[in-house]
mmCIF file of C-alpha atoms in Angstrom:
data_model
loop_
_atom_site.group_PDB
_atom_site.id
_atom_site.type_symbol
_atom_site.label_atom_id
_atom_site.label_comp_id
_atom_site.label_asym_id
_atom_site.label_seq_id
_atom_site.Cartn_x
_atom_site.Cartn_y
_atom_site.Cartn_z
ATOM 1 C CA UNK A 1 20.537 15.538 0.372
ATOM 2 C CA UNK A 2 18.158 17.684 -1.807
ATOM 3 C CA UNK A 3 20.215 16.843 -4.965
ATOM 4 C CA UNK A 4 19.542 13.269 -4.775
ATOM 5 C CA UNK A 5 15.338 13.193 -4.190
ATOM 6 C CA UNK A 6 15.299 12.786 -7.461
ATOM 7 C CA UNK A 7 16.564 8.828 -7.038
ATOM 8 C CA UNK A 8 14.112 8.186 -4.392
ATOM 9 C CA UNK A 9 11.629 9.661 -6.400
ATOM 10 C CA UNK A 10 12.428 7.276 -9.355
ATOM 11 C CA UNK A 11 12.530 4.499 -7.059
ATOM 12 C CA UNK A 12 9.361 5.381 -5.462
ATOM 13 C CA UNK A 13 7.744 5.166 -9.036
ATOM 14 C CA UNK A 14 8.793 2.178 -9.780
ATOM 15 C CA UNK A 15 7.507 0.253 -6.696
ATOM 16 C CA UNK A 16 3.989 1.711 -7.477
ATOM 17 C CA UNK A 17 4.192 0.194 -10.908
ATOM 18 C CA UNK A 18 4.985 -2.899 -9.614
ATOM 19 C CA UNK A 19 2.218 -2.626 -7.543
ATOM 20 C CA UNK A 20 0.138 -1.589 -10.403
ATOM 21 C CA UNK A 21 0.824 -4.167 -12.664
ATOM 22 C CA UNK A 22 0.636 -6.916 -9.727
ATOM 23 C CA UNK A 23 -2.806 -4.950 -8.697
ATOM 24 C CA UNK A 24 -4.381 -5.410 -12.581
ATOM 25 C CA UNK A 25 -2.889 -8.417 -13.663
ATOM 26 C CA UNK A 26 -4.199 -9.813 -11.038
ATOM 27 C CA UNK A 27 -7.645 -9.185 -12.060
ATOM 28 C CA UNK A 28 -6.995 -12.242 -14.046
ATOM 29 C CA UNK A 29 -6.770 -14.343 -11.599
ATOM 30 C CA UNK A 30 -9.273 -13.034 -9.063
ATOM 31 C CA UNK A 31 -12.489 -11.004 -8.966
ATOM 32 C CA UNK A 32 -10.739 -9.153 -5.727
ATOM 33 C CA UNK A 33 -7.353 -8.048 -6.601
ATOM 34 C CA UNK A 34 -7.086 -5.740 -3.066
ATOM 35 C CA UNK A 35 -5.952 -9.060 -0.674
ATOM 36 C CA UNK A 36 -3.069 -9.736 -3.445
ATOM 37 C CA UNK A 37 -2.742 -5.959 -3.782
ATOM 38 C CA UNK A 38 -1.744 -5.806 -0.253
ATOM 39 C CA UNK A 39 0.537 -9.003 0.471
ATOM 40 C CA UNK A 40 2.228 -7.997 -2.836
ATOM 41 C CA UNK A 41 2.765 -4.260 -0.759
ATOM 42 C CA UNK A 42 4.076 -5.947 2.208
ATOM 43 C CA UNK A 43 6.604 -7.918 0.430
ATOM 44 C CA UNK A 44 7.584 -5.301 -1.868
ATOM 45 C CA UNK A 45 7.957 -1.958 0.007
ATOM 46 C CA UNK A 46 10.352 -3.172 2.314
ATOM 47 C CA UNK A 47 12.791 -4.320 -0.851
ATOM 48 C CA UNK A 48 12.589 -0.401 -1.841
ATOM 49 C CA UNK A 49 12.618 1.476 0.882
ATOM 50 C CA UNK A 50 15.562 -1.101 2.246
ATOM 51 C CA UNK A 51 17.427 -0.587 -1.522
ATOM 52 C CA UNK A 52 17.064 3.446 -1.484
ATOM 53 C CA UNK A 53 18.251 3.792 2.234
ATOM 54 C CA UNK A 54 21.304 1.355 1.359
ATOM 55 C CA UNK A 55 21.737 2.931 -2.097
ATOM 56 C CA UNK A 56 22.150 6.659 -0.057
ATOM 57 C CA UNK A 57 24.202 5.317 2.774
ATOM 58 C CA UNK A 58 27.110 3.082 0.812
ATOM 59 C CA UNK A 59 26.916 4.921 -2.586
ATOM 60 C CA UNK A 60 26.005 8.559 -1.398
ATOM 61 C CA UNK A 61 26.678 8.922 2.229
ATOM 62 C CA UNK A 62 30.248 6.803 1.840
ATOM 63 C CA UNK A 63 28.627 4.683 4.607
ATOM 64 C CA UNK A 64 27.369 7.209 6.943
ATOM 65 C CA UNK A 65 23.846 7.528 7.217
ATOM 66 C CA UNK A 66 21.818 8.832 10.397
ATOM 67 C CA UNK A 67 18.432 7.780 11.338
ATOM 68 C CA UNK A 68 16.809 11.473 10.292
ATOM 69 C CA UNK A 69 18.253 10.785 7.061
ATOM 70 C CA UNK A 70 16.596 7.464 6.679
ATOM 71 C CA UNK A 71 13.684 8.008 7.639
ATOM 72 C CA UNK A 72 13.362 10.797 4.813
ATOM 73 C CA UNK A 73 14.672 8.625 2.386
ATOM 74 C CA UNK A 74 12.256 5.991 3.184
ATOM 75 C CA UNK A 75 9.468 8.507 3.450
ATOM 76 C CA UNK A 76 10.063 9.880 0.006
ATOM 77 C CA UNK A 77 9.757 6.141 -1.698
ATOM 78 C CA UNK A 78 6.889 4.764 0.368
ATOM 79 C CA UNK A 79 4.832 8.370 -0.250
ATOM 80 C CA UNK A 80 5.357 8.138 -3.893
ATOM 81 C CA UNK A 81 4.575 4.577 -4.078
ATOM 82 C CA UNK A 82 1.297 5.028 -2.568
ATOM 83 C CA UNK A 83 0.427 8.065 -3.688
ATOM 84 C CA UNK A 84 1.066 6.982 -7.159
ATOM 85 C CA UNK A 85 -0.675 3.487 -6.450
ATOM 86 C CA UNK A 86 -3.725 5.861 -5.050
ATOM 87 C CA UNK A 87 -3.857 7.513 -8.250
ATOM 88 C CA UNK A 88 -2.868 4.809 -10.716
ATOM 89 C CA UNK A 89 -5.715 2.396 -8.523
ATOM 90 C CA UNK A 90 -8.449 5.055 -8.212
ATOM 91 C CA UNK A 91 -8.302 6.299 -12.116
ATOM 92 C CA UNK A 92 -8.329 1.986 -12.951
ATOM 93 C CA UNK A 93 -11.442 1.684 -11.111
ATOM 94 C CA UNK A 94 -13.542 4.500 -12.651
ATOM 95 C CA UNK A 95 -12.738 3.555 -16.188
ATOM 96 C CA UNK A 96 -13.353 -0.186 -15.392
ATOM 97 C CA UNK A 97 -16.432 -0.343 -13.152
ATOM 98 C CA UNK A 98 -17.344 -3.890 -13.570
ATOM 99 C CA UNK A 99 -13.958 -4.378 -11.909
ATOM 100 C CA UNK A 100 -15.034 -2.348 -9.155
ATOM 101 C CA UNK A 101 -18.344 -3.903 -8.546
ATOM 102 C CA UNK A 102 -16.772 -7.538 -8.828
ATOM 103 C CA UNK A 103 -14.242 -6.113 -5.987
ATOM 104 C CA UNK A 104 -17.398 -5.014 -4.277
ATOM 105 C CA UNK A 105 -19.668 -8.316 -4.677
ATOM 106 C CA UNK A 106 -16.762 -9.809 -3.476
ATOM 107 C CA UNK A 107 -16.501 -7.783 -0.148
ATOM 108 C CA UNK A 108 -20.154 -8.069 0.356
ATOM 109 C CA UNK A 109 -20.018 -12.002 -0.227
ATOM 110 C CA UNK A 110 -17.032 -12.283 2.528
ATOM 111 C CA UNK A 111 -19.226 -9.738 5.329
ATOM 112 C CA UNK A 112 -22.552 -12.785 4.908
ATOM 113 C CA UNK A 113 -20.267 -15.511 4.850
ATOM 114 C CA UNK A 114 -18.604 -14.348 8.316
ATOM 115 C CA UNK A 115 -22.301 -12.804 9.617
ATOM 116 C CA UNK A 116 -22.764 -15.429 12.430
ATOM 117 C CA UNK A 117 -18.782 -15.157 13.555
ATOM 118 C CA UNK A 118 -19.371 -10.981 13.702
ATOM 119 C CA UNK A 119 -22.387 -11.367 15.204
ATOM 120 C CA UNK A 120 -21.443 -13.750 18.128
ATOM 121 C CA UNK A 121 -18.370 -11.852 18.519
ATOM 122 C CA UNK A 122 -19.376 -7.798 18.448
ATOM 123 C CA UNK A 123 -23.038 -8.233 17.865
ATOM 124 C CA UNK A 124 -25.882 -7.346 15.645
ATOM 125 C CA UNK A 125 -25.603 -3.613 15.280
ATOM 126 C CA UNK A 126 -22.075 -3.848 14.247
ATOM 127 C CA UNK A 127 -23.454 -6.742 11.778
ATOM 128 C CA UNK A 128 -25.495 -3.783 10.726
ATOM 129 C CA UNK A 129 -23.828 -1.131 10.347
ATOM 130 C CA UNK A 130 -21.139 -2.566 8.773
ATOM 131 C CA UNK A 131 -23.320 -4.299 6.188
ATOM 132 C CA UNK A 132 -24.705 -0.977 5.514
ATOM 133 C CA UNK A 133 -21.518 0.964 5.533
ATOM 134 C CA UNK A 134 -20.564 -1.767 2.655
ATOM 135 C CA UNK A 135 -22.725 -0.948 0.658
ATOM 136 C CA UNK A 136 -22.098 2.396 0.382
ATOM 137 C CA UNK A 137 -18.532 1.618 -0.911
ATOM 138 C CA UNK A 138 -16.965 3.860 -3.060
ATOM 139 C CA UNK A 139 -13.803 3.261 -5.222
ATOM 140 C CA UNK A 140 -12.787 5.830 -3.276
ATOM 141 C CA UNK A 141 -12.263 3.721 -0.376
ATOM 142 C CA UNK A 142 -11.072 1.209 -2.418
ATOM 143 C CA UNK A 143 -8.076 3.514 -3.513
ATOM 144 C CA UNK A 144 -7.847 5.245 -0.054
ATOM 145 C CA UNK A 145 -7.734 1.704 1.713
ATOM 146 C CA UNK A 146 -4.742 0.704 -0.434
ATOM 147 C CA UNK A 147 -3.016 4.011 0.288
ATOM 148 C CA UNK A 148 -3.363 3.842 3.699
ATOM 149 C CA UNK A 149 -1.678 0.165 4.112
ATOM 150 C CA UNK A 150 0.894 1.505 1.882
ATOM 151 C CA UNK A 151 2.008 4.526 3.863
ATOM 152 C CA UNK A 152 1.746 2.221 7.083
ATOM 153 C CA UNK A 153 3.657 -0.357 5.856
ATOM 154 C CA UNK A 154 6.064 2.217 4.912
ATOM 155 C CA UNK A 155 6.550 3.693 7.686
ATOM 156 C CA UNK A 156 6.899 0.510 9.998
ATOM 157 C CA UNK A 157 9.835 -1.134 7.488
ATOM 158 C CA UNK A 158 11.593 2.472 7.169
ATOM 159 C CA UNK A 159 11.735 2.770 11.091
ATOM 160 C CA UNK A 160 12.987 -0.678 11.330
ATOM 161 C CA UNK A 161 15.338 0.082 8.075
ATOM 162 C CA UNK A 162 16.771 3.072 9.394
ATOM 163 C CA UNK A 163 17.322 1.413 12.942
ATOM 164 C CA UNK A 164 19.095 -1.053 11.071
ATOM 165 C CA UNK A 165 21.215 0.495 9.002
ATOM 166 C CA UNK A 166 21.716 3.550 10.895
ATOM 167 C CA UNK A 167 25.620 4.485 11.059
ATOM 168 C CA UNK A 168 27.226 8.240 12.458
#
């Protein structure tokens, strides 16, 4: 299985510069690429992870493929992707920081717009604190926010995946 990381790997790659691209383009758009960002994540990293663990089983495997072996496979792509998206997202943001204080306006702009529905629902010290934890934002937690959606959406569509396509 070793020999053939190398296709996940290229695979992985490629879904974080689609996500990329779809992340700065859409900076055009919108002063809050992160919402797109995400839904473009959702949609996308089940199309890889779903191609590389049917690439390994029907090319590779000659259509064997147990669920150990797709869930590495799909760990592999989805770990690259974000980890690549991380990178790609965090280095974007420090050499383009009116990007990341429009992403940060924007976030502060939603958090007063829903004060009253926070407050009547968890209170005023969550109001608070969470107002105050905003504006410490770093891009950071910009890039570490992405990365985190990425590995969990990863992991959710490669258990399914595997389940799925699972043959011994």
């Amino acid at each position: 299985m070793k020999q053939y990381f190398g296709y996940f790997y290229r695979i992985g790659f490629l879904g974080a510069t689609f996500s990329l691209l779809t992340f700065f383009l859409s900076t055009f758009f919108t002063q809050d690429p992160t919402l797109i960002s995400k839904v473009f994540s959702f949609i996308i990293t089940p199309i890889f992870v779903g191609a590389g663990i049917y690439f390994y089983r029907f090319k590779i495997k000659q259509n064997q493929l147990s669920f150990a072996e797709g869930m590495t496979v799909g760990f592999i792509i989805y770990f690259v992707n974000a980890f690549v998206t991380f990178l790609g997202i965090y280095m974007g943001l420090i050499f383009s920081k009116n990007l990341f204080e429009n992403i940060k306006s924007n976030m502060m702009q939603v958090l007063i717009e829903k004060k009253q529905e926070i407050i009547n629902t968890l209170g005023n010290p969550s109001y608070e604190k969470t107002y105050q934890e905003m504006l410490k934002l770093s891009i950071f937690d910009i890039a570490i926010t992405d990365f985190i959606f990425k590995v969990a959406f990863g992991l959710f569509f490669t258990i399914i995946i595997s389940i799925i396509l699972r043959k011994t």
